[in-house]
CSV table of C-alpha atoms in Angstrom, one decimal:
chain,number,residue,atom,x,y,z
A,1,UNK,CA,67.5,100.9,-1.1
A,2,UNK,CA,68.9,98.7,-4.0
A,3,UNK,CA,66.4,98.6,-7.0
A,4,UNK,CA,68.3,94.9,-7.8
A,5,UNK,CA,66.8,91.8,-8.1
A,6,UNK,CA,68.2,89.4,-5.3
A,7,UNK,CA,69.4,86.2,-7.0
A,8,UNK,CA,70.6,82.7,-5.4
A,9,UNK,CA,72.9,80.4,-7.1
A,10,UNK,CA,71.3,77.1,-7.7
A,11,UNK,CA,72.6,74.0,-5.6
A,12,UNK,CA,74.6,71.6,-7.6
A,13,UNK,CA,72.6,68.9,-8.8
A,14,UNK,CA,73.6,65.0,-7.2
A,15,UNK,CA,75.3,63.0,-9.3
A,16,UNK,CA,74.9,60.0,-6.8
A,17,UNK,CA,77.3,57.1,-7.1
A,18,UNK,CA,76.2,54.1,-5.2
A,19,UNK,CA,78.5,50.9,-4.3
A,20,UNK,CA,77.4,47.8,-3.7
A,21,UNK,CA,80.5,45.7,-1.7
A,22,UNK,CA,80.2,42.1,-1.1
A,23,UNK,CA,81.8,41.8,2.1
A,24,UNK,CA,80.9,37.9,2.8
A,25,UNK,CA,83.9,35.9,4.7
A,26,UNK,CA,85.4,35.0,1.2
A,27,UNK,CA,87.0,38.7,1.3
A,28,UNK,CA,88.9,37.9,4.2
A,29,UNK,CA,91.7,36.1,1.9
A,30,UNK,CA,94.4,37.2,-0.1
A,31,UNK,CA,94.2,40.7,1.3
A,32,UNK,CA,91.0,41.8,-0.8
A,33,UNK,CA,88.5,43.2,1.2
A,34,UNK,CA,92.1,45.2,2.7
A,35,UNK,CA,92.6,46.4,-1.0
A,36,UNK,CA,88.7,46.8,-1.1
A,37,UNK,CA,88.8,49.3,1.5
A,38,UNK,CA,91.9,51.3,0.1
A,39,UNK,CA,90.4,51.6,-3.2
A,40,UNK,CA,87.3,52.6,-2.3
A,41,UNK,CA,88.6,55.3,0.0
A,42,UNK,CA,91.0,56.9,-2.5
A,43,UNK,CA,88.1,57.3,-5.2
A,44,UNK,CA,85.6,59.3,-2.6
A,45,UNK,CA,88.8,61.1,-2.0
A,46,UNK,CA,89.0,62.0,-5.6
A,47,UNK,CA,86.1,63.0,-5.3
A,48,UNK,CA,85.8,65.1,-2.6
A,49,UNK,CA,88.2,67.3,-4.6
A,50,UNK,CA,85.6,67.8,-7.9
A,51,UNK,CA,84.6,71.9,-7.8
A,52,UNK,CA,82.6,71.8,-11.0
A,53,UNK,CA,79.3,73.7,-9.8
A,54,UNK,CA,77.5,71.4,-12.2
A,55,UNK,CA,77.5,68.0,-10.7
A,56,UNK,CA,78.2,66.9,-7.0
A,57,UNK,CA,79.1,63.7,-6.4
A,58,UNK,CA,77.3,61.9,-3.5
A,59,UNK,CA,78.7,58.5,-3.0
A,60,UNK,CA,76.8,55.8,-0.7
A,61,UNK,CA,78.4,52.1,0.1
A,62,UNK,CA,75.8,49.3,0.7
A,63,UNK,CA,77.4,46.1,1.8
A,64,UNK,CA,76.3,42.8,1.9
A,65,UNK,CA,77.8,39.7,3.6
A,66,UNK,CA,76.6,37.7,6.8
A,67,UNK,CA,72.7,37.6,7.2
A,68,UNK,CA,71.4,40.9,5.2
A,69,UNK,CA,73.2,44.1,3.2
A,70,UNK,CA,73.4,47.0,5.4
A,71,UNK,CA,74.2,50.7,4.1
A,72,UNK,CA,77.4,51.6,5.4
A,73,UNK,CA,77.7,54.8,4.1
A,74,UNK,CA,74.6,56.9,3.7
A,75,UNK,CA,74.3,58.6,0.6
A,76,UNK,CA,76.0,62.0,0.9
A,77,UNK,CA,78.1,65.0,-0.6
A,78,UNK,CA,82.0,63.0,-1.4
A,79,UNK,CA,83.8,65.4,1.0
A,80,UNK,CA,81.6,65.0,3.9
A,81,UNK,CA,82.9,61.2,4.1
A,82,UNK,CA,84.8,59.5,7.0
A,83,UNK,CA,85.6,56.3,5.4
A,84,UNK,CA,84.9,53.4,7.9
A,85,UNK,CA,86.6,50.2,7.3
A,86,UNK,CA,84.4,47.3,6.0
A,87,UNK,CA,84.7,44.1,7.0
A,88,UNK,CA,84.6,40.5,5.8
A,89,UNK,CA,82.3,37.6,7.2
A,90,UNK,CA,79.2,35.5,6.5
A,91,UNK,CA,77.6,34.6,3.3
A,92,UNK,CA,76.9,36.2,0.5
A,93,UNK,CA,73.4,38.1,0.5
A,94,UNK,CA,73.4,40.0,-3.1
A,95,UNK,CA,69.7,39.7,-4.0
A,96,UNK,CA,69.3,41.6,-0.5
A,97,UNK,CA,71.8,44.3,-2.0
A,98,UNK,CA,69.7,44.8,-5.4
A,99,UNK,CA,66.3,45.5,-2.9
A,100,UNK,CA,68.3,48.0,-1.1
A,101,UNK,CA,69.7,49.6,-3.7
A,102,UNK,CA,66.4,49.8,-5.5
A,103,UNK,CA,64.5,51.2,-2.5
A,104,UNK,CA,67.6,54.1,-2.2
A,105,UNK,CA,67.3,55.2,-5.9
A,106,UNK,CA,63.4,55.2,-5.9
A,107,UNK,CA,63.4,57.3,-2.9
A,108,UNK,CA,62.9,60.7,-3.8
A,109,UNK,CA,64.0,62.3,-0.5
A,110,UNK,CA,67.2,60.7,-1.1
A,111,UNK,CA,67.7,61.3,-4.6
A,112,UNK,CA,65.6,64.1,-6.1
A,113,UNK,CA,63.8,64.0,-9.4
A,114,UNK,CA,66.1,66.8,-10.6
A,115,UNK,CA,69.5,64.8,-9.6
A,116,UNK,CA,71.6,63.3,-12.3
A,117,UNK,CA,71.1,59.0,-13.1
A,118,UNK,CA,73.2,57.4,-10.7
A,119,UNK,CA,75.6,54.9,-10.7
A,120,UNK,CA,75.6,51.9,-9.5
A,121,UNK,CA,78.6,49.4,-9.0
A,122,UNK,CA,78.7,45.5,-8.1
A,123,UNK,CA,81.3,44.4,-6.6
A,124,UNK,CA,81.5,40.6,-5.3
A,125,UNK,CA,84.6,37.4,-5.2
A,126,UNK,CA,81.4,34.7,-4.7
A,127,UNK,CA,78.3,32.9,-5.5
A,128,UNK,CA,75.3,34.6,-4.2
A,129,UNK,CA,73.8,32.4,-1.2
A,130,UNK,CA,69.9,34.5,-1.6
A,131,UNK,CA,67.6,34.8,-4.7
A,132,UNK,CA,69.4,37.4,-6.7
A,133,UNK,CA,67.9,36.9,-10.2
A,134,UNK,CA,64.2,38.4,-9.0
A,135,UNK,CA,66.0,41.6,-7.3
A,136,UNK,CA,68.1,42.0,-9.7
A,137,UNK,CA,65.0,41.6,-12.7
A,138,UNK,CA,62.9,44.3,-10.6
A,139,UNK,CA,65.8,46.8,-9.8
A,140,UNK,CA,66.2,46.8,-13.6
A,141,UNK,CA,62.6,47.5,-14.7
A,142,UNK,CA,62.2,49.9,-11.9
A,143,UNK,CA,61.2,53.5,-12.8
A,144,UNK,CA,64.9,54.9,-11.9
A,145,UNK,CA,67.2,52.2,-11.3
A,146,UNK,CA,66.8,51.5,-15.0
A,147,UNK,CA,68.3,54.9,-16.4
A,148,UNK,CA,71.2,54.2,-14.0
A,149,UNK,CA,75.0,53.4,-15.5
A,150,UNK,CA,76.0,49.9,-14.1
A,151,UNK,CA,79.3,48.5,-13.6
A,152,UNK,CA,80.3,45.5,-12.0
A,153,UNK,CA,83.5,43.5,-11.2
A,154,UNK,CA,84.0,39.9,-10.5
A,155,UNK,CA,87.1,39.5,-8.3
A,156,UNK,CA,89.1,36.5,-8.4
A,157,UNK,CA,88.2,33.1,-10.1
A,158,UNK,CA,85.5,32.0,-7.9
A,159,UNK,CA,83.5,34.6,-8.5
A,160,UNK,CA,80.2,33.7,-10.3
A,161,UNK,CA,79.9,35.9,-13.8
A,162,UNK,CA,76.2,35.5,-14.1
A,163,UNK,CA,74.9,37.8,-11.8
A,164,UNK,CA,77.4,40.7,-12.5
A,165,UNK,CA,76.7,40.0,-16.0
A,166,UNK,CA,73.1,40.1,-15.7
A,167,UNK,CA,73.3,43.6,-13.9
A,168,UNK,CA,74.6,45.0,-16.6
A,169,UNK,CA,72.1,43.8,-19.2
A,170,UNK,CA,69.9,46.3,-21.2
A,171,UNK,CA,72.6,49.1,-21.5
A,172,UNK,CA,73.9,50.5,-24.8
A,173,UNK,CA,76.2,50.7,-25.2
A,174,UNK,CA,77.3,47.2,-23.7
A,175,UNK,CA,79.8,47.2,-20.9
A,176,UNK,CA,81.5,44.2,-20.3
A,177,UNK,CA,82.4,43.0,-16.6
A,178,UNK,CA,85.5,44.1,-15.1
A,179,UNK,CA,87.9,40.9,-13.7
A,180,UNK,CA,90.2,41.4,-11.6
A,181,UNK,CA,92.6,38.3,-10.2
A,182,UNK,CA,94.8,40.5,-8.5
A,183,UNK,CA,94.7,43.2,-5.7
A,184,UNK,CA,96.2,45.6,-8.8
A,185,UNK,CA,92.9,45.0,-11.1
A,186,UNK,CA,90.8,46.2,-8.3
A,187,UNK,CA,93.0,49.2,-7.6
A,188,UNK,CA,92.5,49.7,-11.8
A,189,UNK,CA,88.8,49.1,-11.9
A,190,UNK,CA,88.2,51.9,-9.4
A,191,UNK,CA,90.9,54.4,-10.8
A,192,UNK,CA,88.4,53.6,-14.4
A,193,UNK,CA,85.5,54.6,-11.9
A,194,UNK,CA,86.7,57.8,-11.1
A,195,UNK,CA,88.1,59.0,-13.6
A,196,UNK,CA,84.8,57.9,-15.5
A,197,UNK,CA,82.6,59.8,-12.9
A,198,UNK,CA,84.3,62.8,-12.9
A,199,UNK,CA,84.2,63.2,-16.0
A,200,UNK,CA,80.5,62.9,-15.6
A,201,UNK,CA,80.2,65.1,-13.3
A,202,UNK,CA,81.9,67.9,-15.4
A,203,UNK,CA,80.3,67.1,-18.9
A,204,UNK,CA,77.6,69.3,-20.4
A,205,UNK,CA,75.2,66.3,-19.8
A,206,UNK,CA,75.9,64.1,-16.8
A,207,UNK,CA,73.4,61.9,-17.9
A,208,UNK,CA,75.3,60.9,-20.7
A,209,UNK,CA,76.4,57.1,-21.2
A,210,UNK,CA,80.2,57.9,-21.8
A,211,UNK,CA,82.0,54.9,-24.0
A,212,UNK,CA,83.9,53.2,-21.5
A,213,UNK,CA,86.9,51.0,-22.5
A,214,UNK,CA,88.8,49.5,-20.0
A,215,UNK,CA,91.9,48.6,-21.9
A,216,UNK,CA,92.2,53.1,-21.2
A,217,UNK,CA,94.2,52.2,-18.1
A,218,UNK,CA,97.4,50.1,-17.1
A,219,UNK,CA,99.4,49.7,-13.8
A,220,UNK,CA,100.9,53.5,-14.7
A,221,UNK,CA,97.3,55.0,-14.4
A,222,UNK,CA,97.1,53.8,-11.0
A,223,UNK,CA,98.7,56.1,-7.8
A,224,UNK,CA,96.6,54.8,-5.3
């Protein structure tokens, strides 16, 4: 009988990425929530392909548009993803989004105290049509939400800056918000997310703030 200790390997700590998608009927034109979809799909793809024993990404998509936000993707391990097309309709229910988020990050069956900060991205072409700016003020002073790395892009002209600006308030360093007025920028802004996260993911702290710059990518970055 073997005098040797039996040893496991460790599971990889989460490094949980979490999308918030406005999907209100606003998406419908100029082919954005189309390109939403696409971009979205290509960066869990990315990730699904990570193999650093360190970090593994778990991505989630909340999405809100019509009445309420709804998770459309649970959060969960990048490769074990089937993307589902979202869809564009309604009105635009972000302050709904921030409690949802907020009650997914403090829930420790879903995100363990030994998982990395998440991340969480805004992404929304409108004007929020619920109270946003109390959501939004809790889901920042919350416990874990707070240590989280935000990003958030506006998408086209109409969008209102003041929300995705506010999300991002209290971080150091400051991170500015992404625009994009063309499908392109929103194939580029999530190209910058993955590359950002995976780099994360393989760091020797995950829970690093990285300095983010977005002026790192043009058009030839992009292969979506």
């Amino acid at each position: 009988m073997s005098n040797f200790k039996q040893f496991t390997v460790p599971s990889a700590r989460k490094l949980p990425v979490i999308i918030l998608a406005d999907v209100s009927g606003s998406m419908e034109s100029n082919g954005k929530i189309q390109t939403l979809n696409r971009a979205i799909e290509s960066m869990i793809n990315s990730f699904a392909q990570e193999e650093d024993v360190r970090a593994e990404i778990n991505v989630s998509v909340i999405t809100f548009g019509g009445e309420e936000a709804k998770i459309h993707i649970p959060l969960q391990p990048a490769e074990n993803i089937q993307w589902q097309e979202m869809s564009a309709m309604g009105r635009t229910p972000m302050g709904n989004a921030f409690e949802v988020v907020q009650a997914m990050v403090e829930d420790r069956s879903i995100i363990a105290s030994r998982d990395y900060h998440p991340t969480i991205i805004l992404v929304s072409d409108g004007i929020p049509t619920d109270d946003w700016m109390t959501p939004l003020n809790d889901l920042i002073a919350s416990e874990r939400a707070s240590k989280a790395l935000r990003l958030s892009m506006a998408i086209g002209a109409e969008a209102d800056n003041e929300p995705l600006q506010s999300f991002l308030q209290n971080q150091h360093p400051e991170i500015p918000v992404f625009r994009a007025d063309e499908a392109n920028q929103i194939k580029q802004f999530f190209r910058f997310v993955t590359m950002t996260i995976s780099n994360r993911s393989r760091s020797v702290n995950p829970n690093s703030i990285p300095v983010l710059n977005f002026d790192d990518l043009d058009d030839e970055d992009i292969d979506f």
